[in-house]
């Protein structure tokens, strides 16, 4: 089974003591930790009320989301969860998955506050995962939002076992349109339907540009810089069906030659 976790207010709930403890355990120099402590703990906030700046709030935890340094500090914190999972894998209390018979064991994928965990679909490993998550919550200050988290099972898991595990984890099945890092979490055999969101995003961009007066050179730049870039990331993971590529090309050609996606004019060259 796979668990997609959602941490509530992930950056805002980071405990500073846990962050500096993790940095010390990872071997950061004491002077460097002291400088970072000054940067993190010197943050203040003010509130605008009726167009006037009021108060000076001194937080006692949390990282400023959007700050270039915060994302790297958060990765240091999430390394604590990664270590707990690796420890359970080594003790055989958790078992990850293998993509191939000779491939490495994959137990979790972490990208900032987006997390995917993999283990066997049974109650024992479900309880072990809950213990790990609760321990991490107590240490880091993080809080798991079970309402936004979800679980997915392989097709050979019995229905009664699925219900028992979902009740244990207090999570629902993953939605068919759920995404991880902008790509579908559940992959079906119908690739055209699976990747249709790419075409919809492109169509939405083109519709917005239709209202503007753009020269043909400007339309060419937008197609190369934006439209082609939208599908590049997904193409590095999935093989696009030919019919989907043709539909995307048709939208781009119509926009290039006519300035609109729903108006066809003479295409003077392919």
Short mmCIF file of C-alpha atoms in Angstrom, two decimals:
data_model
loop_
_atom_site.label_atom_id
_atom_site.label_comp_id
_atom_site.label_asym_id
_atom_site.label_seq_id
_atom_site.Cartn_x
_atom_site.Cartn_y
_atom_site.Cartn_z
CA UNK A 1 0.00 0.00 0.00
CA UNK A 2 1.01 3.62 -0.48
CA UNK A 3 0.21 6.53 1.82
CA UNK A 4 0.11 10.12 0.58
CA UNK A 5 0.62 12.35 3.61
CA UNK A 6 -0.45 15.95 4.11
CA UNK A 7 1.16 17.89 6.95
CA UNK A 8 -0.99 20.69 8.35
CA UNK A 9 0.78 24.08 8.18
CA UNK A 10 4.04 22.20 7.71
CA UNK A 11 6.43 25.18 7.68
CA UNK A 12 4.60 27.10 10.41
CA UNK A 13 4.76 24.27 12.98
CA UNK A 14 8.49 23.43 12.84
CA UNK A 15 10.02 23.44 16.33
CA UNK A 16 13.29 25.37 16.35
CA UNK A 17 14.92 23.10 18.96
CA UNK A 18 14.26 20.07 16.75
CA UNK A 19 15.74 21.83 13.71
CA UNK A 20 18.99 22.71 15.50
CA UNK A 21 19.15 19.24 17.07
CA UNK A 22 18.92 17.66 13.60
CA UNK A 23 21.65 19.99 12.28
CA UNK A 24 23.95 18.98 15.13
CA UNK A 25 23.26 15.28 14.52
CA UNK A 26 23.97 15.71 10.80
CA UNK A 27 27.41 17.16 11.57
CA UNK A 28 26.94 20.88 10.93
CA UNK A 29 29.56 23.13 12.50
CA UNK A 30 28.48 24.69 15.82
CA UNK A 31 29.32 28.21 14.60
CA UNK A 32 27.23 27.69 11.46
CA UNK A 33 24.30 26.43 13.57
CA UNK A 34 24.62 29.50 15.80
CA UNK A 35 24.44 31.83 12.80
CA UNK A 36 21.38 30.04 11.44
CA UNK A 37 19.78 30.19 14.87
CA UNK A 38 20.18 33.98 14.78
CA UNK A 39 18.56 34.15 11.32
CA UNK A 40 15.62 31.91 12.24
CA UNK A 41 14.84 33.26 15.71
CA UNK A 42 15.11 36.97 14.87
CA UNK A 43 11.96 36.97 12.73
CA UNK A 44 9.15 39.39 13.67
CA UNK A 45 5.68 39.98 12.22
CA UNK A 46 3.30 42.92 12.17
CA UNK A 47 -0.40 43.08 11.32
CA UNK A 48 -2.08 45.65 9.07
CA UNK A 49 -5.41 46.79 10.57
CA UNK A 50 -7.34 49.52 8.73
CA UNK A 51 -4.23 50.27 6.66
CA UNK A 52 -2.15 50.82 9.79
CA UNK A 53 0.71 48.58 10.94
CA UNK A 54 0.03 47.33 14.46
CA UNK A 55 2.04 45.27 16.95
CA UNK A 56 5.27 43.32 16.75
CA UNK A 57 4.88 39.54 17.03
CA UNK A 58 7.88 37.40 18.01
CA UNK A 59 7.20 33.76 16.98
CA UNK A 60 8.65 30.86 18.95
CA UNK A 61 8.57 28.28 16.15
CA UNK A 62 8.04 27.94 12.40
CA UNK A 63 9.87 28.80 9.19
CA UNK A 64 9.00 31.63 6.83
CA UNK A 65 7.47 29.88 3.84
CA UNK A 66 8.74 31.52 0.66
CA UNK A 67 12.12 32.41 2.13
CA UNK A 68 14.90 30.82 -0.01
CA UNK A 69 16.56 29.35 3.08
CA UNK A 70 13.41 27.83 4.61
CA UNK A 71 12.97 25.01 2.09
CA UNK A 72 16.46 23.68 2.85
CA UNK A 73 15.93 23.94 6.61
CA UNK A 74 12.65 22.05 6.24
CA UNK A 75 14.49 19.26 4.38
CA UNK A 76 16.79 18.94 7.41
CA UNK A 77 13.72 18.50 9.63
CA UNK A 78 12.09 15.92 7.35
CA UNK A 79 15.36 13.97 7.48
CA UNK A 80 14.25 12.95 10.98
CA UNK A 81 11.21 11.16 9.54
CA UNK A 82 13.39 9.57 6.86
CA UNK A 83 15.79 8.24 9.52
CA UNK A 84 12.94 6.69 11.53
CA UNK A 85 11.63 4.91 8.42
CA UNK A 86 15.10 3.65 7.45
CA UNK A 87 15.58 2.38 11.00
CA UNK A 88 12.34 0.38 10.74
CA UNK A 89 13.36 -1.01 7.34
CA UNK A 90 16.68 -2.22 8.77
CA UNK A 91 14.90 -3.92 11.69
CA UNK A 92 12.39 -5.52 9.24
CA UNK A 93 9.41 -3.97 11.03
CA UNK A 94 8.59 -2.20 7.76
CA UNK A 95 8.98 -3.45 4.21
CA UNK A 96 9.12 -1.18 1.18
CA UNK A 97 8.45 -2.10 -2.42
CA UNK A 98 10.66 -3.13 -5.33
CA UNK A 99 10.02 -1.88 -8.85
CA UNK A 100 12.00 -4.84 -10.21
CA UNK A 101 13.47 -8.04 -8.79
CA UNK A 102 16.98 -6.55 -8.61
CA UNK A 103 15.92 -3.00 -7.90
CA UNK A 104 16.43 -1.17 -4.58
CA UNK A 105 13.78 -1.15 -1.86
CA UNK A 106 11.72 2.05 -1.93
CA UNK A 107 10.10 2.87 1.40
CA UNK A 108 9.34 6.59 0.99
CA UNK A 109 9.57 9.56 -1.35
CA UNK A 110 9.91 12.98 0.26
CA UNK A 111 9.81 16.34 -1.51
CA UNK A 112 9.58 19.14 1.06
CA UNK A 113 6.16 18.63 2.73
CA UNK A 114 4.86 16.21 0.02
CA UNK A 115 5.40 12.64 1.22
CA UNK A 116 4.66 9.16 -0.13
CA UNK A 117 5.21 6.12 2.10
CA UNK A 118 5.20 2.47 0.92
CA UNK A 119 4.78 -0.68 3.00
CA UNK A 120 3.00 -4.01 3.12
CA UNK A 121 -0.77 -3.88 3.35
CA UNK A 122 -1.33 -5.36 6.81
CA UNK A 123 -2.35 -4.07 10.22
CA UNK A 124 1.06 -4.69 11.81
CA UNK A 125 2.92 -2.39 9.43
CA UNK A 126 0.03 0.08 9.56
CA UNK A 127 0.43 0.38 13.34
CA UNK A 128 4.21 0.70 12.96
CA UNK A 129 3.75 3.59 10.52
CA UNK A 130 1.38 5.30 12.94
CA UNK A 131 3.95 4.95 15.74
CA UNK A 132 6.63 6.51 13.53
CA UNK A 133 4.38 9.39 12.51
CA UNK A 134 3.26 10.09 16.09
CA UNK A 135 6.88 10.08 17.29
CA UNK A 136 7.88 12.46 14.50
CA UNK A 137 4.94 14.75 15.36
CA UNK A 138 6.00 14.96 19.00
CA UNK A 139 9.61 15.74 18.10
CA UNK A 140 9.18 18.16 15.20
CA UNK A 141 5.88 19.86 16.03
CA UNK A 142 4.40 18.68 12.73
CA UNK A 143 0.77 17.56 12.62
CA UNK A 144 -0.64 15.02 10.14
CA UNK A 145 -3.89 16.13 8.50
CA UNK A 146 -5.68 12.79 8.08
CA UNK A 147 -8.59 14.44 6.26
CA UNK A 148 -6.31 15.40 3.37
CA UNK A 149 -4.09 12.31 3.55
CA UNK A 150 -5.03 9.18 1.60
CA UNK A 151 -4.06 5.54 1.09
CA UNK A 152 -3.89 3.39 -2.04
CA UNK A 153 -3.81 -0.41 -2.20
CA UNK A 154 -2.59 -2.83 -4.81
CA UNK A 155 -5.28 -4.83 -6.62
CA UNK A 156 -4.60 -8.09 -4.74
CA UNK A 157 -5.50 -6.71 -1.28
CA UNK A 158 -8.80 -8.09 0.05
CA UNK A 159 -11.62 -5.61 0.58
CA UNK A 160 -12.09 -6.45 4.27
CA UNK A 161 -8.37 -5.86 4.90
CA UNK A 162 -8.58 -2.52 3.09
CA UNK A 163 -11.44 -1.41 5.32
CA UNK A 164 -9.56 -2.45 8.48
CA UNK A 165 -6.41 -0.57 7.48
CA UNK A 166 -8.35 2.58 6.50
CA UNK A 167 -10.12 2.51 9.86
CA UNK A 168 -6.78 2.10 11.63
CA UNK A 169 -5.15 4.98 9.75
CA UNK A 170 -8.34 7.11 9.69
CA UNK A 171 -7.71 7.77 6.00
CA UNK A 172 -9.79 7.45 2.84
CA UNK A 173 -8.94 5.98 -0.54
CA UNK A 174 -6.90 8.20 -2.84
CA UNK A 175 -8.98 10.03 -5.43
CA UNK A 176 -8.53 9.00 -9.04
CA UNK A 177 -7.49 12.58 -9.93
CA UNK A 178 -5.01 12.98 -7.05
CA UNK A 179 -1.54 14.24 -7.97
CA UNK A 180 1.96 14.10 -6.50
CA UNK A 181 4.38 16.83 -7.64
CA UNK A 182 1.95 17.79 -10.39
CA UNK A 183 1.59 14.30 -11.90
CA UNK A 184 -1.18 11.69 -11.44
CA UNK A 185 -0.70 9.41 -8.44
CA UNK A 186 -2.79 6.56 -9.87
CA UNK A 187 -1.75 5.46 -13.36
CA UNK A 188 -4.36 3.74 -15.55
CA UNK A 189 -4.05 2.05 -18.93
CA UNK A 190 -5.90 4.90 -20.66
CA UNK A 191 -2.97 7.31 -21.06
CA UNK A 192 -4.98 9.76 -23.15
CA UNK A 193 -7.50 10.26 -20.34
CA UNK A 194 -4.77 10.16 -17.68
CA UNK A 195 -2.80 12.99 -19.30
CA UNK A 196 -5.76 15.01 -20.52
CA UNK A 197 -5.03 17.63 -17.83
CA UNK A 198 -1.96 18.67 -19.88
CA UNK A 199 -4.17 19.50 -22.86
CA UNK A 200 -6.61 21.36 -20.60
CA UNK A 201 -3.80 23.48 -19.13
CA UNK A 202 -2.53 24.33 -22.61
CA UNK A 203 -6.03 25.18 -23.80
CA UNK A 204 -6.55 27.44 -20.78
CA UNK A 205 -3.30 29.31 -21.50
CA UNK A 206 -4.22 29.79 -25.16
CA UNK A 207 -7.71 31.03 -24.29
CA UNK A 208 -6.21 33.73 -22.10
CA UNK A 209 -3.84 34.82 -24.85
CA UNK A 210 -6.63 34.96 -27.44
CA UNK A 211 -7.89 38.16 -25.86
CA UNK A 212 -4.60 39.94 -26.47
CA UNK A 213 -3.29 41.43 -29.71
CA UNK A 214 -0.13 39.46 -30.38
CA UNK A 215 2.06 39.49 -33.45
CA UNK A 216 2.95 36.21 -35.11
CA UNK A 217 6.47 36.47 -33.66
CA UNK A 218 4.98 36.96 -30.19
CA UNK A 219 2.74 33.93 -30.62
CA UNK A 220 5.73 31.85 -31.70
CA UNK A 221 7.68 32.86 -28.58
CA UNK A 222 4.75 32.00 -26.29
CA UNK A 223 4.34 28.57 -27.93
CA UNK A 224 8.04 27.74 -27.57
CA UNK A 225 8.57 29.22 -24.09
CA UNK A 226 5.29 28.23 -22.40
CA UNK A 227 3.20 25.69 -24.31
CA UNK A 228 6.05 23.30 -25.10
CA UNK A 229 7.41 23.65 -21.54
CA UNK A 230 4.10 22.59 -19.95
CA UNK A 231 4.33 19.07 -21.39
CA UNK A 232 8.12 18.62 -21.00
CA UNK A 233 7.99 17.62 -17.31
CA UNK A 234 5.22 15.05 -17.83
CA UNK A 235 6.98 13.68 -20.92
CA UNK A 236 10.05 12.85 -18.82
CA UNK A 237 7.86 10.38 -16.87
CA UNK A 238 5.12 9.20 -19.27
CA UNK A 239 5.07 8.20 -22.93
CA UNK A 240 2.44 10.43 -24.53
CA UNK A 241 -0.10 8.82 -26.90
CA UNK A 242 0.29 10.01 -30.49
CA UNK A 243 -3.31 11.25 -30.62
CA UNK A 244 -2.70 13.49 -27.59
CA UNK A 245 0.44 14.93 -29.19
CA UNK A 246 -1.52 15.63 -32.35
CA UNK A 247 -4.24 17.43 -30.39
CA UNK A 248 -1.66 19.61 -28.62
CA UNK A 249 0.03 20.38 -31.95
CA UNK A 250 -3.31 21.27 -33.52
CA UNK A 251 -4.09 23.76 -30.73
CA UNK A 252 -0.66 25.35 -31.13
CA UNK A 253 -0.92 25.54 -34.95
CA UNK A 254 -4.36 27.14 -34.88
CA UNK A 255 -3.18 29.70 -32.33
CA UNK A 256 -0.03 30.46 -34.33
CA UNK A 257 -1.72 31.03 -37.68
CA UNK A 258 -4.99 32.62 -36.55
CA UNK A 259 -4.35 33.94 -33.03
CA UNK A 260 -7.24 31.80 -31.73
CA UNK A 261 -7.64 28.10 -30.91
CA UNK A 262 -11.15 27.74 -32.36
CA UNK A 263 -10.56 29.55 -35.66
CA UNK A 264 -8.86 27.75 -38.54
CA UNK A 265 -6.94 29.65 -41.16
CA UNK A 266 -4.54 28.60 -43.87
CA UNK A 267 -1.46 26.86 -42.40
CA UNK A 268 1.17 28.03 -44.84
CA UNK A 269 3.85 25.65 -43.56
CA UNK A 270 3.87 22.58 -41.29
#
